[in-house]
PDB file of C-alpha atoms in Angstrom:
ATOM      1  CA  UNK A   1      86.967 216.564 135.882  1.00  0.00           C
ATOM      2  CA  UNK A   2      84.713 214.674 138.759  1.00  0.00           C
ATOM      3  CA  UNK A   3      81.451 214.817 137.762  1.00  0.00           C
ATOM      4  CA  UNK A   4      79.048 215.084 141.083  1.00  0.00           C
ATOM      5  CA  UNK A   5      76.221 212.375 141.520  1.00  0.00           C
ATOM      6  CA  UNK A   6      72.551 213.614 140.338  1.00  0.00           C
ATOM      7  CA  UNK A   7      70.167 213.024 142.813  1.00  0.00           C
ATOM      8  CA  UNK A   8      66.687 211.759 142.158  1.00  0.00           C
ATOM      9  CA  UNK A   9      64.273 214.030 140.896  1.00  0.00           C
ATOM     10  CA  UNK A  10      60.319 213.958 140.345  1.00  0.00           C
ATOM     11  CA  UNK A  11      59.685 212.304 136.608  1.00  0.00           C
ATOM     12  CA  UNK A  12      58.369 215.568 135.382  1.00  0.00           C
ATOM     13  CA  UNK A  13      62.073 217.213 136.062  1.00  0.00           C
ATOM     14  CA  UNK A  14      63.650 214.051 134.691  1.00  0.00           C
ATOM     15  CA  UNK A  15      61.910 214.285 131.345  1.00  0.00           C
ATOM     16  CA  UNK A  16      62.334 218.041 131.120  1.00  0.00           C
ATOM     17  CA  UNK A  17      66.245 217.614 131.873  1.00  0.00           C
ATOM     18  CA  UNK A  18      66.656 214.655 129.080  1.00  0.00           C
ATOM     19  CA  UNK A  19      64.829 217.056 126.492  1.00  0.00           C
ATOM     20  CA  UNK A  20      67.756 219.577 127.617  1.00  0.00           C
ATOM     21  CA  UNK A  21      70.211 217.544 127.347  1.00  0.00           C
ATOM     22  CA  UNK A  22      69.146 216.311 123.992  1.00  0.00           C
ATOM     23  CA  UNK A  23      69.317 220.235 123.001  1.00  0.00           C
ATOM     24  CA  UNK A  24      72.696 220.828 124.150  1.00  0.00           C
ATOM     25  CA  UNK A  25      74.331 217.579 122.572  1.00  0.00           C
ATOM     26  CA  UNK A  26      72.710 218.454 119.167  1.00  0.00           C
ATOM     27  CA  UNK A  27      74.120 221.484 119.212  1.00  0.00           C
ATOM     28  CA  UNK A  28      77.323 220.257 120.531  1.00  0.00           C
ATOM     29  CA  UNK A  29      77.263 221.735 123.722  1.00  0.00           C
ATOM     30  CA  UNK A  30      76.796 218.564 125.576  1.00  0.00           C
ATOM     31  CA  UNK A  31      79.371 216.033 124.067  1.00  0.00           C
ATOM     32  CA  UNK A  32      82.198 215.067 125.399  1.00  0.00           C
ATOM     33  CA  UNK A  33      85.405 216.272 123.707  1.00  0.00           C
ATOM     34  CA  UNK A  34      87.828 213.403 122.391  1.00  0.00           C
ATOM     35  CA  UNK A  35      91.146 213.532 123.866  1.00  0.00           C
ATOM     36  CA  UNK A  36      93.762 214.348 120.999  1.00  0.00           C
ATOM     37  CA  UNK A  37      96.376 211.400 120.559  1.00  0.00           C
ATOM     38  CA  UNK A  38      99.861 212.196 122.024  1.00  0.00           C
ATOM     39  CA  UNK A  39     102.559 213.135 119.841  1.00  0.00           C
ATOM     40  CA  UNK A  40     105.317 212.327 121.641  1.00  0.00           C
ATOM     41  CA  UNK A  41     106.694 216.073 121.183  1.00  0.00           C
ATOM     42  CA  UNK A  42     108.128 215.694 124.169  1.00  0.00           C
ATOM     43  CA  UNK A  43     110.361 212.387 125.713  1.00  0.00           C
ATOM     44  CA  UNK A  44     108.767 211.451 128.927  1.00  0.00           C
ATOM     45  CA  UNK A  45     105.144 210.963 126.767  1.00  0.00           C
ATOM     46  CA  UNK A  46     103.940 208.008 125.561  1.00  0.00           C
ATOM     47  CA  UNK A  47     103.320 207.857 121.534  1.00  0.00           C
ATOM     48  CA  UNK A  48     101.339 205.687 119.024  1.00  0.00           C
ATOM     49  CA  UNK A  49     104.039 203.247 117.691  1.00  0.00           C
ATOM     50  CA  UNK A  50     103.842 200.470 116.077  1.00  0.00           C
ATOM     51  CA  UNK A  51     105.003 197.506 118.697  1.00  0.00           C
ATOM     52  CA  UNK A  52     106.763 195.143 115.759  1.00  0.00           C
ATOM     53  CA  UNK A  53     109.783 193.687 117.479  1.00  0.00           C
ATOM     54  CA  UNK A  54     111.262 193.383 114.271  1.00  0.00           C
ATOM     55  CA  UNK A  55     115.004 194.603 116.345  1.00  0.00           C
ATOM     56  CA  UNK A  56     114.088 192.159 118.980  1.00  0.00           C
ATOM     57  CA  UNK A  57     117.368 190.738 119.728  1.00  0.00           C
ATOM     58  CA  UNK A  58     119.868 193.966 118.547  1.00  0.00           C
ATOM     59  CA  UNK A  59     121.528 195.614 121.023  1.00  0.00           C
ATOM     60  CA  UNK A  60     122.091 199.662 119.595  1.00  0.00           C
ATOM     61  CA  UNK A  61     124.270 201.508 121.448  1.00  0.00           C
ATOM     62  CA  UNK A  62     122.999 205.479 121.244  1.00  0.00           C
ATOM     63  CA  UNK A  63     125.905 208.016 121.813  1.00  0.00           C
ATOM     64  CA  UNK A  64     124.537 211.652 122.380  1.00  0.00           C
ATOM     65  CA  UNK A  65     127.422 214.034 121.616  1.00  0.00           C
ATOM     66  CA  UNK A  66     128.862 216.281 124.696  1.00  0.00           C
ATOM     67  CA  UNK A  67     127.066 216.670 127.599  1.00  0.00           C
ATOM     68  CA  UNK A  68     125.339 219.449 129.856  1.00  0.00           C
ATOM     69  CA  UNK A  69     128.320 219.507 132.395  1.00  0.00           C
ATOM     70  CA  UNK A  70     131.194 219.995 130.357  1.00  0.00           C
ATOM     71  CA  UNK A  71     131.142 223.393 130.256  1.00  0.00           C
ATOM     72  CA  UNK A  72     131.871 223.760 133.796  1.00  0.00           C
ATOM     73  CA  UNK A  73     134.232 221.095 134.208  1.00  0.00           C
ATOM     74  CA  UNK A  74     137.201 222.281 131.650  1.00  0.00           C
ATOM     75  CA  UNK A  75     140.344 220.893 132.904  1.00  0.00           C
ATOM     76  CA  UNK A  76     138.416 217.339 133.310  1.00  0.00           C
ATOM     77  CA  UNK A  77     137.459 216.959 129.315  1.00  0.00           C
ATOM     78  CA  UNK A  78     140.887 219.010 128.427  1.00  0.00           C
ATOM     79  CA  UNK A  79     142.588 216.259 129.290  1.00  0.00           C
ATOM     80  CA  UNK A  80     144.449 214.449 126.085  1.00  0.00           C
ATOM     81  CA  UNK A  81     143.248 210.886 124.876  1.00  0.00           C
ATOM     82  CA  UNK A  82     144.969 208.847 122.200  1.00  0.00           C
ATOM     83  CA  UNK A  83     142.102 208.196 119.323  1.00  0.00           C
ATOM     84  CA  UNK A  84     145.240 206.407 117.444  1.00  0.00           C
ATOM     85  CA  UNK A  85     145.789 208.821 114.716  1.00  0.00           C
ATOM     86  CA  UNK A  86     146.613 211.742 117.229  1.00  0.00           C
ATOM     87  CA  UNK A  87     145.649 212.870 120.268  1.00  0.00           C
ATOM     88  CA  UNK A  88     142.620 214.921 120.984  1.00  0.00           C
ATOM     89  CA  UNK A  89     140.549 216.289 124.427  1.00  0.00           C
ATOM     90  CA  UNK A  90     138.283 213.817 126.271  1.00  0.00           C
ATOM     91  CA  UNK A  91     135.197 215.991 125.373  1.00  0.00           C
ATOM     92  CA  UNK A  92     133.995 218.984 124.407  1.00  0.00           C
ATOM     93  CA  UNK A  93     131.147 221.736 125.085  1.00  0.00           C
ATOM     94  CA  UNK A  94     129.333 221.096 121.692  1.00  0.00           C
ATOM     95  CA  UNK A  95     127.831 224.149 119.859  1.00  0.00           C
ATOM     96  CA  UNK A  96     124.958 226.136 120.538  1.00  0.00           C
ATOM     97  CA  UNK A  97     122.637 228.344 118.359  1.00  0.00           C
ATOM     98  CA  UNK A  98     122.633 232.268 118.053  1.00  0.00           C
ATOM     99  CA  UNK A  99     119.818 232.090 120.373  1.00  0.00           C
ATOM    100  CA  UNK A 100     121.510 229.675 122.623  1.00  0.00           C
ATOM    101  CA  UNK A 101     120.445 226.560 122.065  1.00  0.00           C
ATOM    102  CA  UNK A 102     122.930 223.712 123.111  1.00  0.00           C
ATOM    103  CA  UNK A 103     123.858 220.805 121.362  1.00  0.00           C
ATOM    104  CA  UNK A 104     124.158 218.597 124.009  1.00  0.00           C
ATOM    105  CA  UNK A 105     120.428 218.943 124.994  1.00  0.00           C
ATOM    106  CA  UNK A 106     119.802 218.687 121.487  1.00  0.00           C
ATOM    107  CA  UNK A 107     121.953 215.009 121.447  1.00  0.00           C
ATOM    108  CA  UNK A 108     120.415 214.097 124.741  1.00  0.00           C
ATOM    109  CA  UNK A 109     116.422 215.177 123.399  1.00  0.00           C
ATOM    110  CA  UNK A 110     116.740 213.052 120.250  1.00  0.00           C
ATOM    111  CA  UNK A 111     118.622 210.098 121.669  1.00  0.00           C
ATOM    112  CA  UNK A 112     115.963 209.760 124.501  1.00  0.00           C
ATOM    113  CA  UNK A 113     112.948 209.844 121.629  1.00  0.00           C
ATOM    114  CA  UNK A 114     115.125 207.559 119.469  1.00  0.00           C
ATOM    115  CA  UNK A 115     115.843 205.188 122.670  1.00  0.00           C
ATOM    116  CA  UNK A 116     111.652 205.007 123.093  1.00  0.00           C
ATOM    117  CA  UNK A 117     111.247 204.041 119.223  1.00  0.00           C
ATOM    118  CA  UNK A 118     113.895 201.602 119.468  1.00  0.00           C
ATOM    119  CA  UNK A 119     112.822 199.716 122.652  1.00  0.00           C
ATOM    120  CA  UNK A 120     109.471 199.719 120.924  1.00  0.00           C
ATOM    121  CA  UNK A 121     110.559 197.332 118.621  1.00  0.00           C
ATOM    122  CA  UNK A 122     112.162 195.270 120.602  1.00  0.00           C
ATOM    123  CA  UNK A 123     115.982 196.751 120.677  1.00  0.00           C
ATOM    124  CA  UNK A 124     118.514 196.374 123.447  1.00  0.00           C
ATOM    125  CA  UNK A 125     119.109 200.282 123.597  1.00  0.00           C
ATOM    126  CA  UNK A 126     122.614 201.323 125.577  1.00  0.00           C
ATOM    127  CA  UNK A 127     122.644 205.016 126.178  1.00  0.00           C
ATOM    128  CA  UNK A 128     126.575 206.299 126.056  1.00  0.00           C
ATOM    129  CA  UNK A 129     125.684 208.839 129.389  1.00  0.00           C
ATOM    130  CA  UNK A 130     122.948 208.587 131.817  1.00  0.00           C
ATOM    131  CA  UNK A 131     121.770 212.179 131.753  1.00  0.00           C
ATOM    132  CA  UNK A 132     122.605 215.856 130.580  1.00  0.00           C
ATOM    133  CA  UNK A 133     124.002 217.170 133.513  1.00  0.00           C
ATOM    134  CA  UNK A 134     127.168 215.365 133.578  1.00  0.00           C
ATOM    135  CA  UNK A 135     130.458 215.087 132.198  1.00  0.00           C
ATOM    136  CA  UNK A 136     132.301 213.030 129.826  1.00  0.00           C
ATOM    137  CA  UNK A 137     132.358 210.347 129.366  1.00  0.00           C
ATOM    138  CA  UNK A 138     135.653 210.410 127.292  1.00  0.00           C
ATOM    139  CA  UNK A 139     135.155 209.757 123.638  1.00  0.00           C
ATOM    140  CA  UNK A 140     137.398 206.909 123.945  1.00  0.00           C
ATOM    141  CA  UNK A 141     135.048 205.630 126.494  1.00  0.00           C
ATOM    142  CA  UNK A 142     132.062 205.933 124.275  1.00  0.00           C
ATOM    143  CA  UNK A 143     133.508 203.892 121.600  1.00  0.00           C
ATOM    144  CA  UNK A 144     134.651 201.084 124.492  1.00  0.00           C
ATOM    145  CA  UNK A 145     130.727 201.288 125.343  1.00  0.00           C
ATOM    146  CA  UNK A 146     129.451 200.268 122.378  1.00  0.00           C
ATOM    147  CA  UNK A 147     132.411 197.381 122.096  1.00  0.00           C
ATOM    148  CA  UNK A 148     131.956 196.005 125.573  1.00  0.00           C
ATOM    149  CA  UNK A 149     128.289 195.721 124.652  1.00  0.00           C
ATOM    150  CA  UNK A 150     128.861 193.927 121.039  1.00  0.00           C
ATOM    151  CA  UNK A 151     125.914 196.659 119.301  1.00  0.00           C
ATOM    152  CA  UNK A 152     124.865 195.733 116.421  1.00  0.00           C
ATOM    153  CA  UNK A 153     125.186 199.213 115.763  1.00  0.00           C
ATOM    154  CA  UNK A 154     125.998 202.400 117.372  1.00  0.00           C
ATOM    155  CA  UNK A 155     125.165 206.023 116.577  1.00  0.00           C
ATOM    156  CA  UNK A 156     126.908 208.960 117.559  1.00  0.00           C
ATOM    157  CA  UNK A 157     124.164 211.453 117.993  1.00  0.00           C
ATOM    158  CA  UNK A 158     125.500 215.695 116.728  1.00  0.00           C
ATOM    159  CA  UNK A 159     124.248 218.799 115.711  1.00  0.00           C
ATOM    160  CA  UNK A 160     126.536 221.072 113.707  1.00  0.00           C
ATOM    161  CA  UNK A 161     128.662 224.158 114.642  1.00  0.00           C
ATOM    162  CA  UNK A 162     129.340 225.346 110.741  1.00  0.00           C
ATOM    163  CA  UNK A 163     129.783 228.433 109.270  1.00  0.00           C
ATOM    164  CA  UNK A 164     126.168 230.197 109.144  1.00  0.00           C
ATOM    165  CA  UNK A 165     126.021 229.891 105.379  1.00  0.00           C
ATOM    166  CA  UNK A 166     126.192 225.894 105.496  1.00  0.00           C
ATOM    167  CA  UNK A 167     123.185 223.803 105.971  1.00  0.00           C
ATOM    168  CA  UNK A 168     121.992 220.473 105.784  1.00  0.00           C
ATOM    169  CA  UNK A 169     122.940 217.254 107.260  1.00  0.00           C
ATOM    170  CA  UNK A 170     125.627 214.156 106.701  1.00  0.00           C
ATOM    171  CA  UNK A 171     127.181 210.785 108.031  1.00  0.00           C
ATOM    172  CA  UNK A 172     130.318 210.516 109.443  1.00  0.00           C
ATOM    173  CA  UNK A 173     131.680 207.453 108.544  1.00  0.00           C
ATOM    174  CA  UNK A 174     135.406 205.518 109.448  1.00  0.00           C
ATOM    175  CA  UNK A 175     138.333 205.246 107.717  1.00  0.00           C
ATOM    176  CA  UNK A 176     139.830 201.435 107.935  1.00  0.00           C
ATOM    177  CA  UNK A 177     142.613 201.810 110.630  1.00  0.00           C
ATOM    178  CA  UNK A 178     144.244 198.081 110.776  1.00  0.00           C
ATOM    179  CA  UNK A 179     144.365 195.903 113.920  1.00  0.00           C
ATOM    180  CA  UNK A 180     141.552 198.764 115.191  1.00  0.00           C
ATOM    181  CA  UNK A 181     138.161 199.509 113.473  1.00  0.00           C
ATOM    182  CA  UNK A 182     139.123 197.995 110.343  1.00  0.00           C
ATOM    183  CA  UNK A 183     136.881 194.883 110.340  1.00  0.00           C
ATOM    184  CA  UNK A 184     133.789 196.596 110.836  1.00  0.00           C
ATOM    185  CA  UNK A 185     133.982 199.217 108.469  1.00  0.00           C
ATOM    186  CA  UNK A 186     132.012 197.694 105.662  1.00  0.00           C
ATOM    187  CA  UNK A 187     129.297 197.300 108.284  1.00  0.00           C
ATOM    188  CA  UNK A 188     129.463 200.542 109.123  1.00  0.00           C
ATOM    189  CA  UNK A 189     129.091 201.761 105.822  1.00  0.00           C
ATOM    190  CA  UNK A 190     126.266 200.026 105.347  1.00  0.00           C
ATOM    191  CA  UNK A 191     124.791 201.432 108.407  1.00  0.00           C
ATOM    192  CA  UNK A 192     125.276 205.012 107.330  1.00  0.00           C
ATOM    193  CA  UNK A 193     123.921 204.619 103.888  1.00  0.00           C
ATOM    194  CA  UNK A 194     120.964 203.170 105.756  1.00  0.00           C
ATOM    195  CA  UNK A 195     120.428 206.087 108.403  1.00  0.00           C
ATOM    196  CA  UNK A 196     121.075 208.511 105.352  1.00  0.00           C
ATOM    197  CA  UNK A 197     118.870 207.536 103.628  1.00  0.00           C
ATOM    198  CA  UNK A 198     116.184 207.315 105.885  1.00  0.00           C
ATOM    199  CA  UNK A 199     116.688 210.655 107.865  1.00  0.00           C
ATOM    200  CA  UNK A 200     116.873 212.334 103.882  1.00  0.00           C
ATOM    201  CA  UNK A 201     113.277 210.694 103.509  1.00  0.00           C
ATOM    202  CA  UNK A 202     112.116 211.178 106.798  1.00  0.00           C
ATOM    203  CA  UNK A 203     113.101 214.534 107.499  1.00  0.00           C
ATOM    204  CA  UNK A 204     113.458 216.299 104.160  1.00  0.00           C
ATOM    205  CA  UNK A 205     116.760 217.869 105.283  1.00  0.00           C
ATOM    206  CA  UNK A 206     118.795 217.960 102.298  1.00  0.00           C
ATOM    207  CA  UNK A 207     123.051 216.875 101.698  1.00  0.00           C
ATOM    208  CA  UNK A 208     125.112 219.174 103.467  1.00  0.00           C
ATOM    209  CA  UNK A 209     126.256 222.402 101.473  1.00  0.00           C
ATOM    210  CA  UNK A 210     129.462 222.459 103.009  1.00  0.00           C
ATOM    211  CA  UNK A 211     131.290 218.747 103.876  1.00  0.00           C
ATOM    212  CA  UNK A 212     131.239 215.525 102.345  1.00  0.00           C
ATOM    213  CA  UNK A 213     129.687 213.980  98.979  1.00  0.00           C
ATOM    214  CA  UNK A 214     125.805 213.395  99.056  1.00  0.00           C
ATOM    215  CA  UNK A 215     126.023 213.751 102.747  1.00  0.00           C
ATOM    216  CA  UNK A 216     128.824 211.105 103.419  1.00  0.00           C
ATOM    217  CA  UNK A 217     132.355 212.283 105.141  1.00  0.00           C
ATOM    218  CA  UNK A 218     134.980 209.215 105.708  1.00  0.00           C
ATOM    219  CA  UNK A 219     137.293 210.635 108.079  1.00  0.00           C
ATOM    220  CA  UNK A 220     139.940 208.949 110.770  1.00  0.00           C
ATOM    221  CA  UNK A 221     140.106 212.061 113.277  1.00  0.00           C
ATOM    222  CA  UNK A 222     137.570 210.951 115.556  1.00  0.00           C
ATOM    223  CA  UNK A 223     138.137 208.543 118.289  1.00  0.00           C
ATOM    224  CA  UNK A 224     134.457 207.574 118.383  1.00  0.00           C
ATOM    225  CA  UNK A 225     135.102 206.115 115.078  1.00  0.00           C
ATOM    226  CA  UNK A 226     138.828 204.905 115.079  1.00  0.00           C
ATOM    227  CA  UNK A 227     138.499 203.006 118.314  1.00  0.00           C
ATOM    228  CA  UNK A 228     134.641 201.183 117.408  1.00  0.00           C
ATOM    229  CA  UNK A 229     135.068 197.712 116.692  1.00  0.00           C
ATOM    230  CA  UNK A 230     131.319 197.493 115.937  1.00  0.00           C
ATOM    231  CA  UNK A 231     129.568 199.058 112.999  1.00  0.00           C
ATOM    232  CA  UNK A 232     129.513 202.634 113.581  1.00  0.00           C
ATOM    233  CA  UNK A 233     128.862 206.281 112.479  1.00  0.00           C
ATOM    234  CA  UNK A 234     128.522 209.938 113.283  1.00  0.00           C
ATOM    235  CA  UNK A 235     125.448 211.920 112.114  1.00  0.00           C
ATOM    236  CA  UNK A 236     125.520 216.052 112.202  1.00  0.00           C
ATOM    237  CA  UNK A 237     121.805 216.595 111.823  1.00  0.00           C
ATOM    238  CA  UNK A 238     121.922 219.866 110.582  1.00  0.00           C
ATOM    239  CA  UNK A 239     124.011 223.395 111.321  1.00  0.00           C
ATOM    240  CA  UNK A 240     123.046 225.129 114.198  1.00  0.00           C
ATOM    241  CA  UNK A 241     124.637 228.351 113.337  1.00  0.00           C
ATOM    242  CA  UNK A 242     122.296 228.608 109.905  1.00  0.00           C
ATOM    243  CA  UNK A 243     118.945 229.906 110.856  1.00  0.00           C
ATOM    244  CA  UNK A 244     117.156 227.520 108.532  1.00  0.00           C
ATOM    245  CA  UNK A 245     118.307 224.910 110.353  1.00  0.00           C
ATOM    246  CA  UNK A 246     118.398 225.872 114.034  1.00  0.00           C
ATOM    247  CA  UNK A 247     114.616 226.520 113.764  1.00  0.00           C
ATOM    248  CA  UNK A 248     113.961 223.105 112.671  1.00  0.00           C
ATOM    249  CA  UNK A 249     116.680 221.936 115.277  1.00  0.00           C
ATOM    250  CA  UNK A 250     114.857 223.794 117.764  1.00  0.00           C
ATOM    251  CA  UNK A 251     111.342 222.117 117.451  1.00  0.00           C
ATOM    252  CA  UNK A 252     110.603 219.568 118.988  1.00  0.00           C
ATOM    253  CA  UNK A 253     108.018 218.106 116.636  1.00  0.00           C
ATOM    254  CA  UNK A 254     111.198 218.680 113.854  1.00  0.00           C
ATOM    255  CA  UNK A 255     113.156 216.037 116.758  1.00  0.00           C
ATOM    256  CA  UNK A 256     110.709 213.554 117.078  1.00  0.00           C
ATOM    257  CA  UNK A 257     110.351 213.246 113.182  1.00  0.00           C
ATOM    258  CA  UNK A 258     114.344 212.903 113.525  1.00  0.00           C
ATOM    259  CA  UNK A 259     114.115 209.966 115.835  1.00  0.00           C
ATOM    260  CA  UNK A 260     111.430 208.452 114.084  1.00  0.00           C
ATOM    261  CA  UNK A 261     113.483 208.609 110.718  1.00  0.00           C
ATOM    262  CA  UNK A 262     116.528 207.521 112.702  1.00  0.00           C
ATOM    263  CA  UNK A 263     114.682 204.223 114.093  1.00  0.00           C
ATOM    264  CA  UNK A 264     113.486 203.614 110.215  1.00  0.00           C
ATOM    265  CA  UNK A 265     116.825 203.867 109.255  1.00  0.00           C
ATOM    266  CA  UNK A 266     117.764 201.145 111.657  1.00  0.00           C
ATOM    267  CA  UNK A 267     115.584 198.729 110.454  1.00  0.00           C
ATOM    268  CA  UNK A 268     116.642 198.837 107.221  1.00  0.00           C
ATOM    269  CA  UNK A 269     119.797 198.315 108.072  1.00  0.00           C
ATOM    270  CA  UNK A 270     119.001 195.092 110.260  1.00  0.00           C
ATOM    271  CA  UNK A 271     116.473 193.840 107.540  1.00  0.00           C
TER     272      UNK A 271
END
């Protein structure tokens, strides 16, 4: 708020308006409040984080899941792809939560924050689509992203569509597939035991009830995966069909304390 200019007043009315003053800021009245830090609950604010640099030089390719114009757009991401192993559709809608909550502004909302905590210490950060409004890209496109780019890393960016008794979270990680992805699977292992364990610490989310072992799930049916020839993995943050989960899902505090686990994850890996 403008404050307007006091004009000059005779000394007694000076004095007498200092000793009122002096009233109201013992009491509290008069002080100023302090402005509370930003939280970065949302991803257009700016946060407290700690500038480090210690990814200067890593490029990290981010790959949020699906996107906000698929729905509309069926024959487009319908279309068949060859991932290697089989063939699958370019894209898909993603899930939602009973309430309706969609995934792909859940990918999108976390890859943003994560892209901010990145760049903040010093990362390359490629970002798979440019928006959530659009379509596609093609899964086989996102894994040619991160390749063209040579990432360091990438991370495909999910929320789960489970049965509503499952919850918790896990890595998807690649199967060797020779004269494809083969070569940087060890890498990519790495990488997921990395993010793993960070997001577990970060976010208290525990192993997911209903896939993998201790929140690990090797498989060779996605095309993000098969086609990467840079390290490499999937993460399902939680189930958005189980309650528990959608309503941490759903908050966006719960999202930046995802990202912020997410970026700690990546400097362990790069350490």
């Amino acid at each position: 708020m403008e404050v307007a200019p006091v004009r000059h007043r005779p000394v007694i009315g000076e004095v007498i308006l200092a000793l009122s003053l002096g009233i109201l800021t013992g009491c509290g009245g008069g002080s100023t409040p302090k402005t509370p830090p930003v939280t970065g609950d949302t991803p257009g604010r700016q946060e407290q984080i700690p500038k480090n640099r210690v990814l200067a030089g890593k490029t990290i390719v981010l790959d949020p899941g699906h996107n906000g114009g698929n729905g509309s757009h069926p024959a487009e991401i319908g279309k068949m792809v060859d991932i290697v192993t089989t063939r699958k559709e370019c894209d898909t809608t993603g899930a939602d939560t009973k309430a309706g909550y969609s995934e792909h502004a859940f990918n999108w909302d976390v890859a943003k924050r994560l892209e901010r905590l990145l760049q903040a210490r010093g990362a390359t950060v490629i970002l798979t689509r440019p928006n959530d409004t659009g379509v596609g890209p093609c899964i086989t496109e996102r894994a040619a992203i991160g390749n063209r780019a040579h990432a360091g890393a990438a991370l495909s960016i999910h929320a789960d569509g489970a049965p509503v008794g499952g919850h918790g979270f896990h890595i998807i990680e690649p199967i060797p597939i020779s004269g494809h992805n083969a070569k940087a699977v060890p890498a990519s292992d790495k990488l997921g035991l990395a993010l793993r364990d960070a997001f577990h610490r970060g976010t208290g989310t525990p192993y997911s009830t209903y896939t993998g072992k201790n929140a690990l799930n090797p498989r060779n049916d996605l095309g993000g995966l098969n086609l990467s020839t840079v390290p490499k993995v999937f993460i399902e943050c939680g189930n958005l069909r189980n309650p528990g989960d959608a309503a941490n899902l759903t908050n966006p505090g719960f999202r930046q304390k995802i990202a912020a686990s997410l970026a700690a994850g990546f400097e362990a890996y790069f350490s």
